[in-house]
Structure formats: structure tokens, C-alpha cells
PDB file of C-alpha atoms in Angstrom:
ATOM      1  CA  MET C  30     -91.733   1.695  29.790  1.00  0.00           C
ATOM      2  CA  PRO C  31     -88.973   4.334  29.698  1.00  0.00           C
ATOM      3  CA  PRO C  32     -88.084   5.941  26.349  1.00  0.00           C
ATOM      4  CA  ARG C  33     -85.787   3.953  24.055  1.00  0.00           C
ATOM      5  CA  ARG C  34     -82.886   6.396  24.550  1.00  0.00           C
ATOM      6  CA  LYS C  35     -82.996   5.824  28.295  1.00  0.00           C
ATOM      7  CA  LEU C  36     -83.203   2.052  27.851  1.00  0.00           C
ATOM      8  CA  ALA C  37     -80.222   2.161  25.491  1.00  0.00           C
ATOM      9  CA  ALA C  38     -78.185   4.418  27.779  1.00  0.00           C
ATOM     10  CA  ASP C  39     -78.989   2.252  30.821  1.00  0.00           C
ATOM     11  CA  ALA C  40     -78.008  -0.955  28.986  1.00  0.00           C
ATOM     12  CA  TRP C  41     -74.784   0.615  27.715  1.00  0.00           C
ATOM     13  CA  GLY C  42     -73.955   1.924  31.182  1.00  0.00           C
ATOM     14  CA  ALA C  43     -74.546  -1.501  32.722  1.00  0.00           C
ATOM     15  CA  LEU C  44     -72.241  -3.125  30.156  1.00  0.00           C
ATOM     16  CA  LEU C  45     -69.493  -0.580  30.870  1.00  0.00           C
ATOM     17  CA  ARG C  46     -69.855  -0.981  34.644  1.00  0.00           C
ATOM     18  CA  VAL C  47     -69.646  -4.780  34.398  1.00  0.00           C
ATOM     19  CA  HIS C  48     -66.563  -4.536  32.183  1.00  0.00           C
ATOM     20  CA  ALA C  49     -64.887  -1.980  34.459  1.00  0.00           C
ATOM     21  CA  ALA C  50     -65.648  -4.033  37.557  1.00  0.00           C
ATOM     22  CA  LEU C  51     -64.628  -7.457  36.232  1.00  0.00           C
ATOM     23  CA  VAL C  52     -61.465  -6.763  34.227  1.00  0.00           C
ATOM     24  CA  PRO C  53     -59.393  -5.837  37.309  1.00  0.00           C
ATOM     25  CA  VAL C  54     -60.791  -8.853  39.193  1.00  0.00           C
ATOM     26  CA  LEU C  55     -59.904 -11.214  36.330  1.00  0.00           C
ATOM     27  CA  ASP C  56     -56.483  -9.585  35.977  1.00  0.00           C
ATOM     28  CA  LYS C  57     -55.777 -10.081  39.679  1.00  0.00           C
ATOM     29  CA  ALA C  58     -56.930 -13.717  39.528  1.00  0.00           C
ATOM     30  CA  VAL C  59     -54.838 -14.589  36.471  1.00  0.00           C
ATOM     31  CA  GLN C  60     -51.761 -12.628  37.467  1.00  0.00           C
ATOM     32  CA  GLY C  61     -51.935 -13.845  41.059  1.00  0.00           C
ATOM     33  CA  LYS C  62     -51.882 -17.505  40.051  1.00  0.00           C
ATOM     34  CA  THR C  63     -49.768 -17.401  36.880  1.00  0.00           C
ATOM     35  CA  GLY C  64     -47.718 -14.203  37.052  1.00  0.00           C
ATOM     36  CA  LEU C  65     -49.155 -13.288  33.657  1.00  0.00           C
ATOM     37  CA  PRO C  66     -50.936  -9.921  33.375  1.00  0.00           C
ATOM     38  CA  LEU C  67     -54.349 -10.201  31.736  1.00  0.00           C
ATOM     39  CA  SER C  68     -53.193  -7.990  28.848  1.00  0.00           C
ATOM     40  CA  TRP C  69     -50.382 -10.475  28.105  1.00  0.00           C
ATOM     41  CA  TYR C  70     -52.809 -13.376  28.344  1.00  0.00           C
ATOM     42  CA  ASP C  71     -55.128 -11.592  25.897  1.00  0.00           C
ATOM     43  CA  VAL C  72     -52.332 -11.228  23.329  1.00  0.00           C
ATOM     44  CA  LEU C  73     -51.331 -14.883  23.744  1.00  0.00           C
ATOM     45  CA  LEU C  74     -55.001 -15.923  23.458  1.00  0.00           C
ATOM     46  CA  GLU C  75     -55.406 -14.139  20.130  1.00  0.00           C
ATOM     47  CA  LEU C  76     -52.154 -15.527  18.741  1.00  0.00           C
ATOM     48  CA  ALA C  77     -52.956 -19.056  19.940  1.00  0.00           C
ATOM     49  CA  ALA C  78     -56.380 -18.827  18.273  1.00  0.00           C
ATOM     50  CA  VAL C  79     -55.035 -18.453  14.722  1.00  0.00           C
ATOM     51  CA  PRO C  80     -53.750 -21.510  12.850  1.00  0.00           C
ATOM     52  CA  ASP C  81     -50.146 -20.363  12.393  1.00  0.00           C
ATOM     53  CA  GLY C  82     -49.923 -18.376  15.649  1.00  0.00           C
ATOM     54  CA  ARG C  83     -49.152 -15.223  13.668  1.00  0.00           C
ATOM     55  CA  LEU C  84     -50.994 -11.922  13.312  1.00  0.00           C
ATOM     56  CA  ARG C  85     -50.072  -8.595  11.804  1.00  0.00           C
ATOM     57  CA  MET C  86     -49.622  -6.062  14.586  1.00  0.00           C
ATOM     58  CA  THR C  87     -52.565  -4.000  13.276  1.00  0.00           C
ATOM     59  CA  ASP C  88     -54.835  -7.069  13.292  1.00  0.00           C
ATOM     60  CA  LEU C  89     -53.674  -7.981  16.791  1.00  0.00           C
ATOM     61  CA  ALA C  90     -54.423  -4.444  17.987  1.00  0.00           C
ATOM     62  CA  GLU C  91     -57.977  -4.711  16.651  1.00  0.00           C
ATOM     63  CA  ARG C  92     -58.541  -8.086  18.295  1.00  0.00           C
ATOM     64  CA  VAL C  93     -57.318  -7.027  21.739  1.00  0.00           C
ATOM     65  CA  VAL C  94     -58.923  -3.575  21.456  1.00  0.00           C
ATOM     66  CA  LEU C  95     -55.761  -1.669  22.257  1.00  0.00           C
ATOM     67  CA  SER C  96     -53.901   1.015  20.378  1.00  0.00           C
ATOM     68  CA  ARG C  97     -51.237  -0.157  17.966  1.00  0.00           C
ATOM     69  CA  SER C  98     -48.526   1.497  20.075  1.00  0.00           C
ATOM     70  CA  ARG C  99     -49.769  -0.231  23.250  1.00  0.00           C
ATOM     71  CA  VAL C 100     -49.862  -3.601  21.477  1.00  0.00           C
ATOM     72  CA  SER C 101     -46.357  -2.978  20.192  1.00  0.00           C
ATOM     73  CA  ARG C 102     -45.123  -2.382  23.762  1.00  0.00           C
ATOM     74  CA  LEU C 103     -46.928  -5.514  24.984  1.00  0.00           C
ATOM     75  CA  VAL C 104     -45.421  -7.593  22.189  1.00  0.00           C
ATOM     76  CA  ASP C 105     -41.980  -6.200  23.045  1.00  0.00           C
ATOM     77  CA  GLU C 106     -42.517  -7.206  26.704  1.00  0.00           C
ATOM     78  CA  LEU C 107     -43.693 -10.682  25.678  1.00  0.00           C
ATOM     79  CA  ALA C 108     -40.733 -11.009  23.296  1.00  0.00           C
ATOM     80  CA  ALA C 109     -38.331 -10.118  26.104  1.00  0.00           C
ATOM     81  CA  ARG C 110     -39.770 -13.095  28.024  1.00  0.00           C
ATOM     82  CA  GLY C 111     -39.504 -15.375  24.966  1.00  0.00           C
ATOM     83  CA  LEU C 112     -43.280 -15.804  24.647  1.00  0.00           C
ATOM     84  CA  VAL C 113     -43.579 -14.179  21.214  1.00  0.00           C
ATOM     85  CA  VAL C 114     -41.292 -13.000  18.459  1.00  0.00           C
ATOM     86  CA  LYS C 115     -41.740  -9.991  16.242  1.00  0.00           C
ATOM     87  CA  GLU C 116     -41.106 -10.623  12.561  1.00  0.00           C
ATOM     88  CA  GLY C 117     -40.934  -8.129   9.746  1.00  0.00           C
ATOM     89  CA  HIS C 118     -43.423  -8.348   6.914  1.00  0.00           C
ATOM     90  CA  PRO C 119     -41.598  -9.604   3.797  1.00  0.00           C
ATOM     91  CA  ASP C 120     -43.488  -7.262   1.448  1.00  0.00           C
ATOM     92  CA  ASP C 121     -44.111  -4.221   3.651  1.00  0.00           C
ATOM     93  CA  ARG C 122     -41.275  -2.854   5.768  1.00  0.00           C
ATOM     94  CA  ARG C 123     -43.729  -0.681   7.727  1.00  0.00           C
ATOM     95  CA  SER C 124     -45.640  -3.748   8.918  1.00  0.00           C
ATOM     96  CA  ALA C 125     -44.690  -6.513  11.351  1.00  0.00           C
ATOM     97  CA  TYR C 126     -46.084  -9.764  12.685  1.00  0.00           C
ATOM     98  CA  ALA C 127     -46.363 -11.021  16.228  1.00  0.00           C
ATOM     99  CA  VAL C 128     -45.790 -14.774  16.383  1.00  0.00           C
ATOM    100  CA  ILE C 129     -46.381 -16.941  19.440  1.00  0.00           C
ATOM    101  CA  THR C 130     -43.443 -19.152  20.420  1.00  0.00           C
ATOM    102  CA  ASP C 131     -43.637 -22.668  21.830  1.00  0.00           C
ATOM    103  CA  ALA C 132     -42.944 -21.153  25.254  1.00  0.00           C
ATOM    104  CA  GLY C 133     -45.776 -18.659  24.707  1.00  0.00           C
ATOM    105  CA  LEU C 134     -48.172 -21.401  23.698  1.00  0.00           C
ATOM    106  CA  SER C 135     -47.176 -23.390  26.757  1.00  0.00           C
ATOM    107  CA  GLU C 136     -47.687 -20.356  29.012  1.00  0.00           C
ATOM    108  CA  PHE C 137     -51.073 -19.696  27.410  1.00  0.00           C
ATOM    109  CA  ARG C 138     -52.183 -23.307  27.942  1.00  0.00           C
ATOM    110  CA  ARG C 139     -50.996 -23.217  31.557  1.00  0.00           C
ATOM    111  CA  SER C 140     -52.887 -19.968  32.222  1.00  0.00           C
ATOM    112  CA  ALA C 141     -56.112 -20.728  30.341  1.00  0.00           C
ATOM    113  CA  PRO C 142     -57.714 -22.858  33.083  1.00  0.00           C
ATOM    114  CA  VAL C 143     -57.054 -20.101  35.629  1.00  0.00           C
ATOM    115  CA  TYR C 144     -58.680 -17.528  33.342  1.00  0.00           C
ATOM    116  CA  LEU C 145     -61.675 -19.762  32.637  1.00  0.00           C
ATOM    117  CA  ARG C 146     -62.155 -20.484  36.369  1.00  0.00           C
ATOM    118  CA  ALA C 147     -62.078 -16.750  37.090  1.00  0.00           C
ATOM    119  CA  ILE C 148     -64.694 -16.111  34.396  1.00  0.00           C
ATOM    120  CA  GLU C 149     -66.896 -18.804  35.903  1.00  0.00           C
ATOM    121  CA  GLU C 150     -66.447 -17.545  39.466  1.00  0.00           C
ATOM    122  CA  HIS C 151     -66.815 -13.811  38.898  1.00  0.00           C
ATOM    123  CA  PHE C 152     -69.139 -13.673  35.891  1.00  0.00           C
ATOM    124  CA  ALA C 153     -70.888 -16.848  34.787  1.00  0.00           C
ATOM    125  CA  SER C 154     -71.768 -18.184  38.251  1.00  0.00           C
ATOM    126  CA  ARG C 155     -74.323 -15.390  38.600  1.00  0.00           C
ATOM    127  CA  LEU C 156     -76.152 -16.444  35.431  1.00  0.00           C
ATOM    128  CA  SER C 157     -78.075 -19.523  34.361  1.00  0.00           C
ATOM    129  CA  ASP C 158     -77.062 -21.458  31.263  1.00  0.00           C
ATOM    130  CA  GLU C 159     -80.049 -19.947  29.468  1.00  0.00           C
ATOM    131  CA  GLU C 160     -79.020 -16.430  30.461  1.00  0.00           C
ATOM    132  CA  LEU C 161     -75.472 -17.059  29.230  1.00  0.00           C
ATOM    133  CA  VAL C 162     -76.799 -18.241  25.861  1.00  0.00           C
ATOM    134  CA  PHE C 163     -79.143 -15.242  25.665  1.00  0.00           C
ATOM    135  CA  LEU C 164     -76.391 -12.796  26.599  1.00  0.00           C
ATOM    136  CA  SER C 165     -74.039 -14.267  23.982  1.00  0.00           C
ATOM    137  CA  GLU C 166     -76.717 -14.048  21.317  1.00  0.00           C
ATOM    138  CA  VAL C 167     -77.677 -10.479  22.189  1.00  0.00           C
ATOM    139  CA  LEU C 168     -74.085  -9.249  22.274  1.00  0.00           C
ATOM    140  CA  GLY C 169     -73.387 -11.175  19.076  1.00  0.00           C
ATOM    141  CA  LYS C 170     -76.104  -9.158  17.329  1.00  0.00           C
ATOM    142  CA  ILE C 171     -74.244  -5.967  18.141  1.00  0.00           C
ATOM    143  CA  LEU C 172     -70.968  -7.235  16.705  1.00  0.00           C
ATOM    144  CA  ASP C 173     -72.557  -8.949  13.710  1.00  0.00           C
ATOM    145  CA  PRO C 174     -75.825  -7.284  12.657  1.00  0.00           C
ATOM    146  CA  ALA C 175     -76.456 -10.110  10.168  1.00  0.00           C
ATOM    147  CA  VAL C 176     -77.092 -12.513  13.084  1.00  0.00           C
TER     148      VAL C 176
END
């Protein structure tokens, strides 16, 4: 068996290559059928996932793994389309919230099946149910070492 460092580097490289290969494919699939760029869908997904549809911009940036300035530009673009609104924080003038609108929630719900079909077609279809469970568990260990 190769040394642990090589195993780790090979696994990391494979993860990066899969991510780099599939994100543009998923973006093309979602945007081609819905007109919604994948980055917009990702923001709407995170906002739709919280009970009040509201996240501080810094929390949103962490969830979508983008810089705060990039998230701010995305939120501004989504706000221009009426899909989100930006609200000031009542206690901290340096902080703001992104809040999904009814139109944004509707757009998210319309786009979700397209996104899920693309995941199935370009990612999950190559794996068995058991492999999908295993992959989720293994990646979950990295994000939450207590698992």
C-alpha cells in the first residue's frame, strides 16, 4: 500500500477533480433549463433552508463557500431580480441580512427538480445506493469529526 501522505493527496486530488468537473456541468444544466446560474441557486437554497428565510451575509458567505464581497454582489443581483431583499441589522449597522422573497422561494422550488435531476444524471447515477451512503458518511466525518 502507498504511504499515507500519497493516499491522502490522491484522495484530495480526486475530490477536487470531481468538484471542478461537475460544477460547470451542473451550472450549465440548471442555467440552461431555468435561466438561474448555479451560484444564484446556491444562495436561494441556503436561504430557503432556514426557517425564516433570512441569514446574515457573513453566515450566507460561509454556507455557500464564497467571499463576503462575492456573496454581497450575488445578493445584489438577486435583489435586482426581486428574488431576495437585503435588510440592515437592527443592532449592528455594519451587518446585513439576505432574505428570500416569495418570488425567490418560487424560483428556488421551480429550479430544485432540475438541479436534483442533474445531480442524479452527472454524479449519483455512477454510484450504487450503498456507495452514496458510504460517500456521505466519509465526507461527513471530515466536516464533523465527532461523527
